[in-house]
Every structure is written in C-alpha cells, then in structure tokens.
Short mmCIF file of C-alpha atoms in Angstrom, two decimals:
data_model
loop_
_atom_site.label_atom_id
_atom_site.label_comp_id
_atom_site.label_asym_id
_atom_site.label_seq_id
_atom_site.Cartn_x
_atom_site.Cartn_y
_atom_site.Cartn_z
CA MET A 1379 -34.06 -19.56 -32.53
CA GLY A 1380 -34.38 -15.67 -30.09
CA LEU A 1381 -34.99 -16.00 -26.16
CA SER A 1382 -38.92 -15.16 -25.03
CA GLU A 1383 -39.74 -12.25 -23.68
CA ARG A 1384 -40.33 -13.30 -20.66
CA SER A 1385 -37.02 -16.17 -20.58
CA ALA A 1386 -35.12 -12.73 -20.38
CA ALA A 1387 -36.63 -10.96 -18.16
CA VAL A 1388 -35.38 -13.81 -15.83
CA ARG A 1389 -32.40 -14.20 -16.79
CA ALA A 1390 -31.94 -10.17 -16.02
CA LYS A 1391 -33.74 -10.23 -12.83
CA PHE A 1392 -31.56 -12.78 -11.66
CA ARG A 1393 -28.64 -11.29 -13.12
CA ALA A 1394 -29.67 -7.84 -11.32
CA GLU A 1395 -30.49 -10.24 -7.65
CA ALA A 1396 -26.18 -11.77 -8.09
CA SER A 1397 -25.12 -7.77 -8.63
CA GLN A 1398 -26.81 -6.73 -5.30
CA HIS A 1399 -25.83 -10.71 -3.66
CA LEU A 1400 -21.62 -9.58 -4.86
CA VAL A 1401 -22.77 -5.58 -3.17
CA LYS A 1402 -23.56 -7.30 0.04
CA ILE A 1403 -20.72 -9.68 -0.43
CA SER A 1404 -17.54 -6.67 -0.08
CA VAL A 1405 -19.93 -5.01 2.26
CA LEU A 1406 -19.07 -8.14 4.46
CA ARG A 1407 -15.77 -8.51 3.65
CA ARG A 1408 -15.17 -5.12 4.22
CA LEU A 1409 -16.15 -5.86 7.55
CA ALA A 1410 -15.01 -9.00 8.72
CA ALA A 1411 -11.28 -7.06 6.96
CA LYS A 1412 -12.34 -3.80 10.01
CA ALA A 1413 -13.02 -5.98 12.53
CA LYS A 1414 -9.51 -7.30 13.08
CA MET A 1415 -7.38 -4.49 11.96
CA GLY A 1416 -6.91 -4.62 16.25
CA MET A 1417 -5.04 -8.26 16.42
CA ALA A 1418 -4.22 -7.70 12.81
CA GLU A 1419 -1.68 -4.64 13.96
CA GLU A 1420 -1.02 -6.27 17.18
CA TRP A 1421 1.02 -9.88 14.98
CA ILE A 1422 2.59 -6.97 12.76
CA ASN A 1423 3.86 -5.15 15.78
CA GLU A 1424 5.06 -8.91 17.13
CA HIS A 1425 6.65 -10.28 14.11
CA ILE A 1426 8.75 -6.89 14.04
CA GLU A 1427 9.91 -6.70 17.67
CA ALA A 1428 11.07 -10.34 16.90
CA GLY A 1429 13.29 -8.90 14.03
CA ARG A 1430 11.21 -10.17 11.03
CA LYS A 1431 10.38 -7.69 8.43
CA VAL A 1432 6.34 -8.68 7.69
CA LEU A 1433 3.60 -8.66 3.65
CA VAL A 1434 0.39 -7.85 4.24
CA ALA A 1435 -1.78 -8.84 1.57
CA ALA A 1436 -5.43 -7.04 1.93
CA HIS A 1437 -8.46 -6.98 -0.58
CA HIS A 1438 -10.23 -3.40 -0.23
CA ARG A 1439 -7.86 -0.51 -0.71
CA ASP A 1440 -9.11 1.84 1.88
CA ILE A 1441 -7.39 -1.59 4.38
CA VAL A 1442 -4.70 -1.63 2.89
CA ASP A 1443 -4.04 2.55 2.59
CA ALA A 1444 -5.08 2.41 6.21
CA LEU A 1445 -1.81 -0.74 6.94
CA ALA A 1446 0.83 0.06 4.77
CA LEU A 1447 0.06 4.65 6.76
CA LYS A 1448 0.88 2.60 9.56
CA PHE A 1449 3.55 0.49 10.01
CA GLY A 1450 5.55 3.76 6.84
CA GLY A 1451 3.59 3.99 4.06
CA LEU A 1452 4.88 1.36 1.62
CA LYS A 1453 2.06 -0.75 -0.31
CA ILE A 1454 1.51 -2.17 -4.35
CA GLN A 1455 -1.96 -1.26 -5.35
CA GLY A 1456 -4.35 -0.69 -8.33
CA GLY A 1457 -3.48 2.96 -9.17
CA MET A 1458 -0.07 3.04 -8.49
CA ASN A 1459 2.86 3.70 -11.88
CA VAL A 1460 5.66 1.53 -12.40
CA SER A 1461 8.58 3.94 -10.41
CA GLU A 1462 6.49 3.85 -7.18
CA VAL A 1463 5.96 -0.10 -7.33
CA GLU A 1464 9.38 -0.60 -8.00
CA LYS A 1465 10.25 1.99 -5.46
CA ALA A 1466 8.07 -0.26 -3.31
CA LYS A 1467 9.56 -2.93 -3.88
CA GLN A 1468 13.54 -2.18 -2.97
CA ARG A 1469 12.79 0.08 0.14
CA PHE A 1470 11.51 -2.98 1.11
CA GLN A 1471 14.56 -5.66 0.04
CA GLU A 1472 17.47 -3.03 1.31
CA GLU A 1473 16.05 -1.17 3.81
CA SER A 1474 16.71 -1.53 7.43
CA LEU A 1475 14.13 -3.58 9.93
CA GLU A 1476 13.61 -0.44 11.10
CA GLU A 1477 13.13 2.00 8.51
CA ALA A 1478 10.56 0.00 5.92
CA PRO A 1479 9.49 -3.41 8.67
CA VAL A 1480 6.84 -3.83 6.28
CA LEU A 1481 4.73 -4.24 2.81
CA VAL A 1482 0.70 -3.90 1.89
CA LEU A 1483 0.13 -5.74 -1.35
CA SER A 1484 -3.55 -5.55 -2.41
CA ILE A 1485 -3.80 -8.73 -3.88
CA GLN A 1486 -4.89 -8.40 -7.14
CA ALA A 1487 -2.23 -6.02 -7.16
CA ALA A 1488 0.71 -7.29 -6.69
CA LYS A 1489 0.15 -10.82 -6.86
CA SER A 1490 2.54 -11.67 -9.50
CA GLY A 1491 6.07 -10.70 -11.09
CA HIS A 1492 7.33 -9.16 -7.60
CA THR A 1493 10.67 -10.66 -5.13
CA LEU A 1494 9.72 -9.45 -2.25
CA THR A 1495 11.84 -12.10 -0.44
CA ALA A 1496 13.17 -9.53 2.51
CA ALA A 1497 10.26 -10.99 4.36
CA GLN A 1498 9.22 -14.49 4.90
CA ASP A 1499 5.75 -14.11 6.68
CA VAL A 1500 2.81 -13.10 4.69
CA LEU A 1501 -0.23 -12.00 6.91
CA PHE A 1502 -3.39 -12.70 4.71
CA VAL A 1503 -5.57 -9.83 6.25
CA GLU A 1504 -8.35 -10.98 3.38
CA LEU A 1505 -8.93 -13.53 1.39
CA PRO A 1506 -9.07 -13.79 -2.15
CA TRP A 1507 -11.34 -16.26 -3.99
CA THR A 1508 -8.87 -18.88 -5.43
CA PRO A 1509 -5.59 -20.94 -4.12
CA ALA A 1510 -4.22 -19.62 -7.50
CA ASP A 1511 -4.04 -15.86 -5.45
CA VAL A 1512 -3.50 -17.17 -2.49
CA ASP A 1513 -0.33 -19.01 -3.25
CA GLN A 1514 0.58 -16.37 -6.19
CA THR A 1515 0.58 -14.09 -2.91
CA VAL A 1516 2.96 -15.72 -0.71
CA ALA A 1517 5.65 -17.20 -4.15
CA ARG A 1518 6.27 -13.54 -3.98
CA CYS A 1519 9.55 -14.07 -0.80
CA HIS A 1520 9.28 -17.53 -2.06
CA ARG A 1521 11.76 -17.31 -4.70
CA ILE A 1522 14.84 -17.02 -5.15
CA GLY A 1523 17.01 -15.33 -2.96
CA GLN A 1524 14.75 -16.39 -0.15
CA LYS A 1525 16.99 -17.37 2.54
CA GLY A 1526 15.05 -19.73 5.14
CA SER A 1527 11.33 -21.17 4.62
CA VAL A 1528 8.31 -19.27 4.26
CA THR A 1529 5.09 -18.76 6.44
CA ALA A 1530 1.24 -17.35 5.46
CA THR A 1531 -0.61 -17.02 7.49
CA TYR A 1532 -4.48 -16.40 7.79
CA MET A 1533 -6.81 -13.95 9.83
CA LEU A 1534 -10.35 -14.70 9.81
CA THR A 1535 -13.04 -12.90 11.73
CA ALA A 1536 -15.10 -15.70 13.57
CA ASN A 1537 -19.08 -16.12 12.49
CA THR A 1538 -18.57 -14.05 8.65
CA ILE A 1539 -17.65 -13.99 5.59
CA ASP A 1540 -13.97 -14.59 6.69
CA GLU A 1541 -15.01 -18.14 7.19
CA LYS A 1542 -17.30 -19.16 4.53
CA ILE A 1543 -14.61 -17.56 2.35
CA TYR A 1544 -12.03 -19.96 3.87
CA GLU A 1545 -14.05 -23.50 3.28
CA LEU A 1546 -14.54 -21.77 -1.17
CA ILE A 1547 -10.42 -21.74 -1.08
CA ASP A 1548 -10.06 -24.93 0.65
CA SER A 1549 -12.34 -27.22 -1.30
CA LYS A 1550 -11.05 -25.49 -4.70
CA ARG A 1551 -7.11 -26.42 -3.47
CA ALA A 1552 -9.10 -29.87 -2.69
CA VAL A 1553 -10.06 -30.49 -6.03
CA VAL A 1554 -7.36 -29.13 -7.87
CA ASN A 1555 -4.35 -31.66 -5.74
CA GLN A 1556 -7.22 -34.46 -6.82
CA ALA A 1557 -6.84 -33.53 -10.09
CA THR A 1558 -3.19 -33.15 -10.03
CA GLU A 1559 -1.67 -35.56 -7.94
CA GLY A 1560 -4.85 -37.85 -7.73
CA GLN A 1561 -5.02 -37.49 -3.96
CA GLU A 1562 -9.45 -37.60 -2.79
CA GLY A 1563 -11.42 -34.11 -2.10
CA GLY A 1564 -14.66 -33.06 -1.58
CA VAL A 1565 -16.71 -31.69 -3.35
CA SER A 1566 -15.71 -28.45 -4.80
CA ARG A 1567 -18.06 -25.27 -3.56
CA SER A 1568 -17.75 -22.02 -5.91
CA THR A 1569 -18.24 -18.54 -5.63
CA SER A 1570 -21.83 -18.88 -7.03
CA ASP A 1571 -22.92 -20.81 -4.30
CA LEU A 1572 -20.68 -18.94 -1.82
CA VAL A 1573 -23.68 -15.94 -2.79
CA MET A 1574 -25.91 -18.45 -3.10
CA ASP A 1575 -25.96 -19.28 0.56
CA LEU A 1576 -25.04 -15.81 1.47
CA ALA A 1577 -29.06 -14.96 0.72
CA GLY A 1578 -29.50 -17.89 2.44
CA VAL A 1579 -31.45 -19.85 -0.47
#
C-alpha cells in the first residue's frame, strides 16, 4: 500500500528540516573549533617545547589546513593522493622534532590504516560522532613500534556544541561497554537526539 500524499509530504518536511539542522550543526562545530585555535596552538607549542611530537585531529578542512600551515604543513585529509599521504607519514615518522613536529589529521580521512608511532600525544581539536572514530584515531599512535603510553586530549569550548558531542560520545561508549563487558551504563543518546536538542524540540 502506497503512502498517502499527506504522509509523503510530512516525510519530505521532516527530511528538509533535518537537513537544515545538520547544516546548523556543522556551522556550530566550525565556530567552536575556531574559538579554540589560540589555545590549541598554545597546547601544541608546549608539547613541542617539551620535546614531544603531536598528532592533531580535526574535522573541517579549513581547521586542518590552518593548523597544518601553522606547524610545518604536514597533514592527511581527503583529496590527497596516496603518494602525498605516504610522504607526510614518512616525514612525520622519520624526521626530527624540529623538522616535523606535528601531523594534522582529518578524522575521517586518517582514522585507519596509518602507523604514526612518532607521537604519543593526540589532540582532538574537533570530535567525531562516535567513540569508534575516536579510538581509531588514537590507535594510529598505539601500534607496533610505539615505545610509550599514548595520551588523548579533548579540547572543548565551554557552553558550545562541543559539550553536547562529547556527551553523545560518552553515552555511546557506555552502551558499548555495557554490551561487550557487562558494565552498567546510562541510556544511549543518538545523533538524532542531538539534532532535536539543538532544534529546541
């Protein structure tokens, strides 16, 4: 039995509204990231001065580009060919701290398949939507050849969408832990819950 015209119209309206909210979320994420660029640069500089290479993870192309430009130009993001990616990885892994202190990763483009054990510190300037993506990004350092412990730092801008996304990831991780390890956790929130929160529904 086909959908009535009214039902189809309602679904189309919901899809259009969801699309608008996702655009708003993207704008809010970018604004939150831009607000913390100065603090991110300070954090990175402190680690470089302490003699530590750093992986920086972000989502938006302009944030990846700006941070890479500030710290030597090494990055992995969508649109790069295989040879460019391999060259960036090789430089970060093999060159000195002075020559290649930072590699900036687009979370989606670089969350798997790369060994980046030259760093023990990962800074998330922007967060992905799932704990699996967080873990995959940190795992770039946590591979064979790593000689120390790996630390992930999440940089959040207070009273912004950052806090909502962090809560979402934390909630999803609790559910995964409960399912796989029998740990008790709270009720999972979904990305659609976040859309509804931001829409004021």
